[in-house]
Coordinates of N, CA and C in Angstrom, one line a residue:
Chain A
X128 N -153.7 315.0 94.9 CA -152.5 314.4 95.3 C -151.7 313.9 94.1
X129 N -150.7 313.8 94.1 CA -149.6 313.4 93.3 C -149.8 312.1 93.2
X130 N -150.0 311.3 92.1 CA -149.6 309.9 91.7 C -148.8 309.2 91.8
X131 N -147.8 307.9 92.4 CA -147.0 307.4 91.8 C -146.9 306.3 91.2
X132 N -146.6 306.1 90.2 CA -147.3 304.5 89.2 C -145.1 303.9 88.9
X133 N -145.3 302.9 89.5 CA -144.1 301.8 89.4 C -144.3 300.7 87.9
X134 N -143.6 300.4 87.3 CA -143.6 299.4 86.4 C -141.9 298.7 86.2
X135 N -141.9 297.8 86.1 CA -143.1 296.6 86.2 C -143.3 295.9 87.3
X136 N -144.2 295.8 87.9 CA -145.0 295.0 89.2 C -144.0 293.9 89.7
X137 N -144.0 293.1 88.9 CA -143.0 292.0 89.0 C -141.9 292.0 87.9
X138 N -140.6 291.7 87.8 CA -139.6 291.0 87.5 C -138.5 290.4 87.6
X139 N -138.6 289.7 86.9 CA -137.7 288.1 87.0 C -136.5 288.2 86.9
X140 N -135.7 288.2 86.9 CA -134.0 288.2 86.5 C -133.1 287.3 87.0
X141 N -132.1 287.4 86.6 CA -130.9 286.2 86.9 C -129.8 286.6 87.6
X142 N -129.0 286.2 88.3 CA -127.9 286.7 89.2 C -126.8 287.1 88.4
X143 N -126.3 288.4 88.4 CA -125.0 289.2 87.8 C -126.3 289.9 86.5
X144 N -127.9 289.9 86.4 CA -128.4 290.4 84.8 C -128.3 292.2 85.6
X145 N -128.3 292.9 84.6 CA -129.0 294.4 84.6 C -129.8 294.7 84.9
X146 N -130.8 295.3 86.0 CA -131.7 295.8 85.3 C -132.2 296.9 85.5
X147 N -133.4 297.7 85.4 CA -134.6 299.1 85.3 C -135.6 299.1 85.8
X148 N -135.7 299.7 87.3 CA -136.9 300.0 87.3 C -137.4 301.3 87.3
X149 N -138.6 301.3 86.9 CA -139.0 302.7 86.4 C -140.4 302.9 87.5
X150 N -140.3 304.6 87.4 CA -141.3 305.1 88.5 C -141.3 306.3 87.7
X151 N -142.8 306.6 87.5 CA -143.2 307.5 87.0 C -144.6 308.4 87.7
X152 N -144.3 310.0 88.2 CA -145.3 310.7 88.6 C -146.0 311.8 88.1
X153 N -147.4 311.7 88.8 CA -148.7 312.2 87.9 C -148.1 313.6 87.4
X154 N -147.5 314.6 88.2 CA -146.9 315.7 87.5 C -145.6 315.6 88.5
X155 N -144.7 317.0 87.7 CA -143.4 317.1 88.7 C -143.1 316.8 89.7
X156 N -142.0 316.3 89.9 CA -141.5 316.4 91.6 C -140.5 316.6 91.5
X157 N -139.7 317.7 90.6 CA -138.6 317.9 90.3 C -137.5 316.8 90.5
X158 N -136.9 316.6 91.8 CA -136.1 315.5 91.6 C -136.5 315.1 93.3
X159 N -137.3 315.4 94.1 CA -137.6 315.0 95.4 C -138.3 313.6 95.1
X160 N -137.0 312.6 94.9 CA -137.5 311.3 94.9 C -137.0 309.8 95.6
X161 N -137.6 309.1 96.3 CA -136.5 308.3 97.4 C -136.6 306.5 96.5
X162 N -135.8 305.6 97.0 CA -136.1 304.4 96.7 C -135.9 303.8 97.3
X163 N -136.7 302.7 98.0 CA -136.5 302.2 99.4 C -136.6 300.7 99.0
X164 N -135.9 299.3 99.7 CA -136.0 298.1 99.5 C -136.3 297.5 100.6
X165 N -138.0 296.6 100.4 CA -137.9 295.8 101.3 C -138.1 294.7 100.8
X166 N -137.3 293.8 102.3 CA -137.4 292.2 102.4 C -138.1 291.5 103.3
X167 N -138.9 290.5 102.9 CA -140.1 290.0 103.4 C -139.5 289.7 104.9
X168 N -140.4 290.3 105.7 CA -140.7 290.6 107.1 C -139.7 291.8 108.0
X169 N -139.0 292.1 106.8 CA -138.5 293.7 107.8 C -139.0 295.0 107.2
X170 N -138.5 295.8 108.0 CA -138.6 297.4 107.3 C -138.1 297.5 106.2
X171 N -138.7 298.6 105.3 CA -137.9 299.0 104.3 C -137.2 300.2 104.8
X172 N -136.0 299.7 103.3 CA -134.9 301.1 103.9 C -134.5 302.0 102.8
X173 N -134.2 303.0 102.8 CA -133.6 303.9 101.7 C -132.2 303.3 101.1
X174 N -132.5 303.4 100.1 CA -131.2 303.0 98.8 C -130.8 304.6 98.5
X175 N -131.8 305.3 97.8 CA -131.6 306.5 96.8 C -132.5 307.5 97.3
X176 N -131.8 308.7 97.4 CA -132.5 309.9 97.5 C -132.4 311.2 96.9
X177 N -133.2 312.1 96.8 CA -133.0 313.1 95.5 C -132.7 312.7 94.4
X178 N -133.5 311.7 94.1 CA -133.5 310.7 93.1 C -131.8 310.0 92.5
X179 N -130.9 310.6 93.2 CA -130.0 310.1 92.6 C -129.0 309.7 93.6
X180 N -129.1 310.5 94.6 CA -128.0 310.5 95.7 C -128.0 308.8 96.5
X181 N -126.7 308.1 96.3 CA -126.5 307.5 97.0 C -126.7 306.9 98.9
X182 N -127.4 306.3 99.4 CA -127.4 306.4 100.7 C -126.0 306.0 101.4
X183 N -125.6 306.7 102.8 CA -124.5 305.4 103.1 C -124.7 304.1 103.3
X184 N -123.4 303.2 102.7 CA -123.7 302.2 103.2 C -124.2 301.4 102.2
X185 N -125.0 302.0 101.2 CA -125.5 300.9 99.7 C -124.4 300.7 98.6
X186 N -124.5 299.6 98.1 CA -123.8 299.3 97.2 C -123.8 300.1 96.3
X187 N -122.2 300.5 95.1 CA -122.7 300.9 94.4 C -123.1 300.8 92.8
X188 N -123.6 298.9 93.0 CA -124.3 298.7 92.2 C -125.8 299.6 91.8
X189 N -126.0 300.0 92.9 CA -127.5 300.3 92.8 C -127.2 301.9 91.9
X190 N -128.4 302.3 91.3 CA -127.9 303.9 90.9 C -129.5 304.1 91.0
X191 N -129.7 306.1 91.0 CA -131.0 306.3 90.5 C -130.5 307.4 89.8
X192 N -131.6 307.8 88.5 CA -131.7 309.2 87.6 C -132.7 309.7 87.3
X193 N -133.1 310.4 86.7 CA -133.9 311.1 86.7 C -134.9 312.2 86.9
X194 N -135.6 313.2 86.2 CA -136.2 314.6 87.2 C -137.6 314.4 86.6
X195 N -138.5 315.0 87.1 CA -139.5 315.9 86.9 C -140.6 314.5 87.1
X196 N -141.0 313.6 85.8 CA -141.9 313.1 86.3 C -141.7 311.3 86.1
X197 N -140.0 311.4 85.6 CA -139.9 310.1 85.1 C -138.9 309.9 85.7
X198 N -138.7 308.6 86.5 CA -136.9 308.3 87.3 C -137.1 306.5 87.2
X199 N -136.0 306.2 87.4 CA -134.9 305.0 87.2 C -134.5 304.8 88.7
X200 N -134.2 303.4 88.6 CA -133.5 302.9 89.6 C -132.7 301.4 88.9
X201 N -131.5 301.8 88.8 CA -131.1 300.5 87.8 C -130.0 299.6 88.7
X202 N -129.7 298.4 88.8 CA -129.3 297.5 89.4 C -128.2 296.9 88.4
X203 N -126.7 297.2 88.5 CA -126.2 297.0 87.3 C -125.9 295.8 87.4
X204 N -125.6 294.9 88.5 CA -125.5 293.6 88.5 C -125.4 293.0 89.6
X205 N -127.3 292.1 89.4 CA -128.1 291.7 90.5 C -127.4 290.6 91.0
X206 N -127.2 290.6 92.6 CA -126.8 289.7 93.8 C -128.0 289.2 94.3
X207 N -127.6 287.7 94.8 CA -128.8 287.3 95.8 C -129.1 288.0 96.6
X208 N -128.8 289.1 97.7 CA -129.0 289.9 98.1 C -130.6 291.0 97.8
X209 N -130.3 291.0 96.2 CA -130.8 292.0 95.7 C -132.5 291.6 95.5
X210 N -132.6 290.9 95.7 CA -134.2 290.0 95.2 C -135.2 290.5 96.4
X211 N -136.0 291.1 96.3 CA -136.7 291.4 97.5 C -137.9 293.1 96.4
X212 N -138.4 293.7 97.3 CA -139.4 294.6 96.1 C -138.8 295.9 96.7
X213 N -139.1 297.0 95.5 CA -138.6 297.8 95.6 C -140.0 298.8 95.7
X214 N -139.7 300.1 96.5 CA -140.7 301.5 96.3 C -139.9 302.7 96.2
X215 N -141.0 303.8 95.1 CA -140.6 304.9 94.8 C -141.6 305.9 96.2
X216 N -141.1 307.0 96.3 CA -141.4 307.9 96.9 C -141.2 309.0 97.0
X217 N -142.4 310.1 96.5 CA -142.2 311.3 96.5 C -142.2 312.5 97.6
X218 N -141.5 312.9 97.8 CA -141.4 313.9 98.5 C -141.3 315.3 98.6
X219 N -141.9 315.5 96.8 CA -142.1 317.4 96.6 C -143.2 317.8 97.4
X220 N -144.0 317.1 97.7 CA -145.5 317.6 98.7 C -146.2 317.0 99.3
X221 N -146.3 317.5 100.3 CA -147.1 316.2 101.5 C -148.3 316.4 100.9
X222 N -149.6 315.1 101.1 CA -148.8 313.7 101.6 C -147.8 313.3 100.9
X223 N -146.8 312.3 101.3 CA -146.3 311.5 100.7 C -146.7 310.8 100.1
X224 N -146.4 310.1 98.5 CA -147.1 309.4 98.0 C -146.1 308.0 97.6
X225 N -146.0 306.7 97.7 CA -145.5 306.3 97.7 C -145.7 304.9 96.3
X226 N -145.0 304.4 95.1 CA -145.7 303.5 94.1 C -145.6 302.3 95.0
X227 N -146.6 301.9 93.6 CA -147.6 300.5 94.1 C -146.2 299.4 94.6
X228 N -145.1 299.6 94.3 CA -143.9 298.4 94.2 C -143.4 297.6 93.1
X229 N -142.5 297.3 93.0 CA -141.7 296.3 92.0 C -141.6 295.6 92.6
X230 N -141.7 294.0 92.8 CA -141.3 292.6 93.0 C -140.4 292.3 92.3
X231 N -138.7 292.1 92.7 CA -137.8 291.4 91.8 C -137.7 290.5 92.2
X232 N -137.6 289.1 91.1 CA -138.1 287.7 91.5 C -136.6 286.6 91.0
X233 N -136.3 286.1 91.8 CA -135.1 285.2 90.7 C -135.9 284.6 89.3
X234 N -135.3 284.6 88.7 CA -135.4 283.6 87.4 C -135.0 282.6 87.6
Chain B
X29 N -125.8 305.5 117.4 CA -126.7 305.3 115.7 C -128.1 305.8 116.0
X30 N -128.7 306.1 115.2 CA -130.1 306.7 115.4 C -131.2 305.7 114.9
X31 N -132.0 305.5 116.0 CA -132.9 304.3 116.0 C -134.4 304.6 116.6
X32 N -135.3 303.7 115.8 CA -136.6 303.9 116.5 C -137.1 302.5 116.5
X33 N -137.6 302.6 118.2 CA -137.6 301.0 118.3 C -139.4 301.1 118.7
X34 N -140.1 300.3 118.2 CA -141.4 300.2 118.2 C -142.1 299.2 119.5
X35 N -143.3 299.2 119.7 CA -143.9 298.4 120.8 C -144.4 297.0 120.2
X36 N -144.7 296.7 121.1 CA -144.8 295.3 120.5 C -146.6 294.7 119.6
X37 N -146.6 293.7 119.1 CA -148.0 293.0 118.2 C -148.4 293.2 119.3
X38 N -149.9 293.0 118.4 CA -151.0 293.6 119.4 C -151.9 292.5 118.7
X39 N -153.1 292.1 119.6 CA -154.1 291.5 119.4 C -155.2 291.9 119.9
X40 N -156.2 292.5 118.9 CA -157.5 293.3 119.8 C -158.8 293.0 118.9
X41 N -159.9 293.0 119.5 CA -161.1 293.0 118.9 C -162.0 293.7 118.5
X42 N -162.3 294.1 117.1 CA -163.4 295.3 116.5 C -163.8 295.6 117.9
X43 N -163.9 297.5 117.9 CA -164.2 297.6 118.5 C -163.4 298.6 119.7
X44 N -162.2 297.6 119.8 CA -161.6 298.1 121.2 C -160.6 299.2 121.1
X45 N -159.9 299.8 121.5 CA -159.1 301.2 121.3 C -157.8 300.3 121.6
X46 N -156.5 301.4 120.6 CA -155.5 300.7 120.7 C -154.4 302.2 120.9
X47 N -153.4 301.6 121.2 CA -152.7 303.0 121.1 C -150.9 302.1 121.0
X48 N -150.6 302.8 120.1 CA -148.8 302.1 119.8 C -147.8 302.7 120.0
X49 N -146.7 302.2 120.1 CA -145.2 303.8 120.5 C -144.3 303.3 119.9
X50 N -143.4 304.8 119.3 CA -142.7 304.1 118.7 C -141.4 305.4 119.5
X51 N -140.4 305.1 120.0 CA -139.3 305.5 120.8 C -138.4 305.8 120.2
X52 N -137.6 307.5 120.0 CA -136.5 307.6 119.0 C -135.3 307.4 120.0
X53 N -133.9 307.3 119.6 CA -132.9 307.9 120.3 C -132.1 307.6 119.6
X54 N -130.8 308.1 119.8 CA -129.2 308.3 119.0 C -129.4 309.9 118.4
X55 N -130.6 310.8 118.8 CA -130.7 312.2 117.9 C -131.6 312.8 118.6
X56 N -132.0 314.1 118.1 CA -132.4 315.0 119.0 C -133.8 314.9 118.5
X57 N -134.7 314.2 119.4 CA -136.2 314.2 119.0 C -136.9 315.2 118.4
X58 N -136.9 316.3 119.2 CA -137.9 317.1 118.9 C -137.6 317.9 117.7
X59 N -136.4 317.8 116.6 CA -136.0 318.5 115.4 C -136.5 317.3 114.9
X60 N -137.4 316.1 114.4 CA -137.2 316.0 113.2 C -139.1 315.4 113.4
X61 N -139.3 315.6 111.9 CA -141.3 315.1 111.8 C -140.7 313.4 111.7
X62 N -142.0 313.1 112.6 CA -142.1 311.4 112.9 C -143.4 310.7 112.6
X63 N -143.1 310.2 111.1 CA -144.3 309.4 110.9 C -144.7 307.9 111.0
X64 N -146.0 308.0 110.4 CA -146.7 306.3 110.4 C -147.3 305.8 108.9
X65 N -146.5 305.0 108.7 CA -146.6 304.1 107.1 C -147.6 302.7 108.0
X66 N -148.6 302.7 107.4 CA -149.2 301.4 107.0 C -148.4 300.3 105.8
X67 N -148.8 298.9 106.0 CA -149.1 298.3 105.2 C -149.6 296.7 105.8
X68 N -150.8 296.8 104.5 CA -151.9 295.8 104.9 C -151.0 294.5 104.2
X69 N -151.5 293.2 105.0 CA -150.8 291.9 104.8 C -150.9 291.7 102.8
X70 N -149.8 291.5 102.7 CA -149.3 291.5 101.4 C -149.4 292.7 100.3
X71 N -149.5 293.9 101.0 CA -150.0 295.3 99.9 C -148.8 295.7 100.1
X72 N -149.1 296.9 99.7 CA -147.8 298.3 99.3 C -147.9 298.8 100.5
X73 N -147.0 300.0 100.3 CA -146.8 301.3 101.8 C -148.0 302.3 101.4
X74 N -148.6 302.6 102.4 CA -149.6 303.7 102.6 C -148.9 304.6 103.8
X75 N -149.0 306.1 103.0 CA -148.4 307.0 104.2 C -150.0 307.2 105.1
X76 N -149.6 307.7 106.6 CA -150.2 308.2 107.1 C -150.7 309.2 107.6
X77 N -149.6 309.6 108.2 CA -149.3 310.7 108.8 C -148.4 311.2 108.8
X78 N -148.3 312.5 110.2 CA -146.8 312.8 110.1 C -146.8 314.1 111.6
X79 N -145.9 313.9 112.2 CA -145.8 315.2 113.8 C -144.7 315.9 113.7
X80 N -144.8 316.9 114.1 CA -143.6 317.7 114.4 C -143.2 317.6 116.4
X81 N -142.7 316.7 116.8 CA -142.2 316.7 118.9 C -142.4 318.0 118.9
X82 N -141.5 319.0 117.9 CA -141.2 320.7 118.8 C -142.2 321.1 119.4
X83 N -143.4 321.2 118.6 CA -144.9 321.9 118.7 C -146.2 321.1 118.5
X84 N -145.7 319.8 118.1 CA -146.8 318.9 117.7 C -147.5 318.8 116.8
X85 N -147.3 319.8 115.7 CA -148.1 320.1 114.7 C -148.0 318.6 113.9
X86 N -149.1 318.5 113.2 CA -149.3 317.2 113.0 C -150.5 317.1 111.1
X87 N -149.9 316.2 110.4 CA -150.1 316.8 109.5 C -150.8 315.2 108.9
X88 N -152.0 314.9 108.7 CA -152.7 313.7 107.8 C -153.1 313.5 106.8
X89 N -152.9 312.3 106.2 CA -153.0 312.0 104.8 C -154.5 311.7 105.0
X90 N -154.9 312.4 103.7 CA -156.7 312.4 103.9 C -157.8 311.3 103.8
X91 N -156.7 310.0 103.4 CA -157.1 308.7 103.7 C -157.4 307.9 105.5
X92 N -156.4 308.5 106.3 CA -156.4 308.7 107.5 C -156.9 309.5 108.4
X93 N -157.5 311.0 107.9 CA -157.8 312.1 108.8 C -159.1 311.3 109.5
X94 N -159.0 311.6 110.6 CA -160.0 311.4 111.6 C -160.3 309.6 111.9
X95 N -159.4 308.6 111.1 CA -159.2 307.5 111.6 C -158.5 306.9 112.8
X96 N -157.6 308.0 112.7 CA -156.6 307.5 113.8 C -156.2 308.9 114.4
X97 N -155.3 308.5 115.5 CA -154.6 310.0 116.5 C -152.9 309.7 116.4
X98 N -152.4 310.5 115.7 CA -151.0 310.6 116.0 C -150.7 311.8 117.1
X99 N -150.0 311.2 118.0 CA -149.6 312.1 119.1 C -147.8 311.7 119.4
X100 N -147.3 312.8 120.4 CA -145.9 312.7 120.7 C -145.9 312.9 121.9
X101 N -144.7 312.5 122.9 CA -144.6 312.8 124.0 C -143.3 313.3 124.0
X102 N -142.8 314.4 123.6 CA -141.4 315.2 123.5 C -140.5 314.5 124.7
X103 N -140.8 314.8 126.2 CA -140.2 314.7 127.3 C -139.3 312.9 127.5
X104 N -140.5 312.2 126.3 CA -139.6 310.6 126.6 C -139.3 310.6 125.3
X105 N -139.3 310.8 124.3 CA -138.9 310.8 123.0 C -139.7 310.2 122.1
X106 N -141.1 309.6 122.6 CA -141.8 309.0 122.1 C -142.9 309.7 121.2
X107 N -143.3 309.0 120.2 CA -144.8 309.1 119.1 C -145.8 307.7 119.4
X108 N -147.1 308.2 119.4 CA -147.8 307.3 119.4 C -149.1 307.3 117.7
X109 N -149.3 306.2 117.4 CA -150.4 306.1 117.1 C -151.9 305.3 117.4
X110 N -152.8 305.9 117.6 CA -154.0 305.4 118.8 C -155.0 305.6 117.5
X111 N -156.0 304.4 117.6 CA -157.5 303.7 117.1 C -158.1 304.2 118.4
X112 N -159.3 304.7 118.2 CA -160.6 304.4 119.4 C -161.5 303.5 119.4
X113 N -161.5 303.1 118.1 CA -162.4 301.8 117.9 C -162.0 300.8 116.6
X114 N -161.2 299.8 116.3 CA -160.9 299.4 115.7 C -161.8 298.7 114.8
X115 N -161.3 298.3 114.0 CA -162.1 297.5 112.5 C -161.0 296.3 112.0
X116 N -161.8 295.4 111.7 CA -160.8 293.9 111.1 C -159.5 294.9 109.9
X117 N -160.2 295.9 109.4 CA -160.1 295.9 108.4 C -158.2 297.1 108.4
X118 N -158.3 297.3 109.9 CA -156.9 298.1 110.1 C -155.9 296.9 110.7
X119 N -156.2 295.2 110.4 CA -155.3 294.3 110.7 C -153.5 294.7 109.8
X120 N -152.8 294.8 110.4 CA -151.7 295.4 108.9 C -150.0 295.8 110.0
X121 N -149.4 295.5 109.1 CA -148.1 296.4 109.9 C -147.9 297.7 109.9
X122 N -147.5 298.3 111.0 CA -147.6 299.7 111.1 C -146.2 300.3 111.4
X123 N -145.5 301.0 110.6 CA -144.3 301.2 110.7 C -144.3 303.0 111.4
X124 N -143.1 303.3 112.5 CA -142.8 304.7 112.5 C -141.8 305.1 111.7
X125 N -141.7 306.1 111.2 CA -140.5 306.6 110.4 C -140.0 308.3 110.6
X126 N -138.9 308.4 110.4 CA -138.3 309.7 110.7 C -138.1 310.5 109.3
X127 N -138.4 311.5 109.0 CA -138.0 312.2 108.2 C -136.7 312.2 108.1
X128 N -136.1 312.6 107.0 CA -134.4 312.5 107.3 C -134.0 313.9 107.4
X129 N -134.4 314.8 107.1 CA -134.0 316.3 107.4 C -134.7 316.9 108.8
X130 N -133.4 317.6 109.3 CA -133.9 318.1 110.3 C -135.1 319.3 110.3
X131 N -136.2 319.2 110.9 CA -137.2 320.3 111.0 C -137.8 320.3 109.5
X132 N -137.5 319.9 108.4 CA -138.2 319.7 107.2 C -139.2 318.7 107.0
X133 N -140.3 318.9 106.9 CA -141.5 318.1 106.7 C -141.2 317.0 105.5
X134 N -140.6 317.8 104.2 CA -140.7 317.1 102.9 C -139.2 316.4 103.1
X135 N -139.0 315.0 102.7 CA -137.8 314.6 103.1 C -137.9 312.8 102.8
X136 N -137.0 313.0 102.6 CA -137.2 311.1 102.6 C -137.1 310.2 104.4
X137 N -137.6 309.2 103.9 CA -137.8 308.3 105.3 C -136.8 307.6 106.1
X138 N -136.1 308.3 106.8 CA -134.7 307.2 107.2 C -134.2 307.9 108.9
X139 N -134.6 307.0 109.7 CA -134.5 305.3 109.7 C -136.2 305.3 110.0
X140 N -136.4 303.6 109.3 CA -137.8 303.2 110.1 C -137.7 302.1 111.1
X141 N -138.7 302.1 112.3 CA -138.9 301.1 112.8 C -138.9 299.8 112.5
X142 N -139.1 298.9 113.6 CA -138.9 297.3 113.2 C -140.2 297.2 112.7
X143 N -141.0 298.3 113.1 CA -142.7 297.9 113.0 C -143.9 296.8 113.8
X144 N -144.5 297.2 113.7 CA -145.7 296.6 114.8 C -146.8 296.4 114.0
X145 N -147.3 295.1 114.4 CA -148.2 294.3 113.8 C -149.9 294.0 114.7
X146 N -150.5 294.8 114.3 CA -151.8 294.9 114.9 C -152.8 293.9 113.9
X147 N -153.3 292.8 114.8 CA -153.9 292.1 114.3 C -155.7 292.2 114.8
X148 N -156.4 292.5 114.1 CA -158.1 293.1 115.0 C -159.0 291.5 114.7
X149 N -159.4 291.1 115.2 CA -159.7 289.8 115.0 C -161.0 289.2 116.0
X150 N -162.4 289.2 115.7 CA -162.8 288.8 117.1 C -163.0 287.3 117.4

């Protein structure tokens, strides 16, 4: 099965900062990649898909880039809103494999 | 709008069999695969599975095979997932989710349930 390893686990940031999170998988998945945010005690929902495509309805602070085994999800400037953990998820080959999560934390 | 509304927390004891539903509508059931994401109190998402309503075909993550039963009921629009004997250890939220392409297996997850919270506890 396909790997997906998220870094970094936790980060801290400040309201209006930048930032990157990164998701990286064990081999290709060309660009079949999702990014979903959840907030303590609901479902998560899709932000990004095909690693880049906009969902309706998301801000478009949010962005994602990247192909093959390395992608981005960058927050160009974080809202209270935005604080809650994020997951990568692949979908070149079932199973789905989904990373361990990012925790974005206020500073 | 297209929505899947889940059954309600459950409280049961090692041991006992459980069975959960999760109800589509706002779209045509039987075109799209409907899965089950775990996750255990404070972890990440674990996929689980995954059904096709048309034909039922039904596809397990090999963490899961033979732990649980995913099944559909085309006619009401419903997916279930069923324990026959539970363990403390499947205490966790259990979410359904929709594929977002029609009839395509590989696909991102949108929309998910509110999710359902099975607590095993004796």
């Amino acid at each position: 099965d396909i790997q997906m390893t998220q870094s970094p686990s936790t980060l801290s940031a400040s309201v209006g900062d930048r930032v990157t999170l990164t998701c990286r998988a064990s081999q290709s998945i060309d660009s079949w990649l999702a990014w979903y945010q959840q907030k303590p005690g609901k479902a998560p929902k899709v932000l990004i898909y095909k690693a880049f495509k906009l969902e309706s309805g998301v801000p478009s602070r949010f962005s994602g880039s990247g192909s093959g085994t390395e992608f981005t999800l960058t927050i160009s400037s974080l809202q209270p809103d935005d604080f809650a953990t994020y997951y990568c998820q692949q979908y070149n080959s079932y199973p789905y494999i989904f990373g361990q999560g990012t925790k974005l934390e206020i500073k | 709008e297209v929505q899947l509304v889940q059954s309600g927390a459950e409280v049961k004891k090692p041991g006992e069999s459980l069975k959960i539903s999760c109800k589509g509508s706002g779209y045509r059931f039987s075109n799209y695969w409907i899965g089950w994401v775990r996750q255990m109190p404070g972890k990440g998402l674990e996929w689980m599975g995954v059904i096709y309503p048309g034909d039922s075909d039904t596809r397990y993550s090999p963490s899961f095979e033979g732990q649980v039963t995913i099944s559909v009921d085309e006619s009401i629009s419903v997916a279930y997932l069923q324990w026959s004997s539970l363990k403390a250890s499947d205490t966790a939220m259990y979410y359904c989710v929709r594929v977002a392409l029609a009839a395509a297996l590989n696909g991102w997850l949108d929309p998910w349930g509110q999710g359902t919270l099975v607590t095993v506890s004796s």
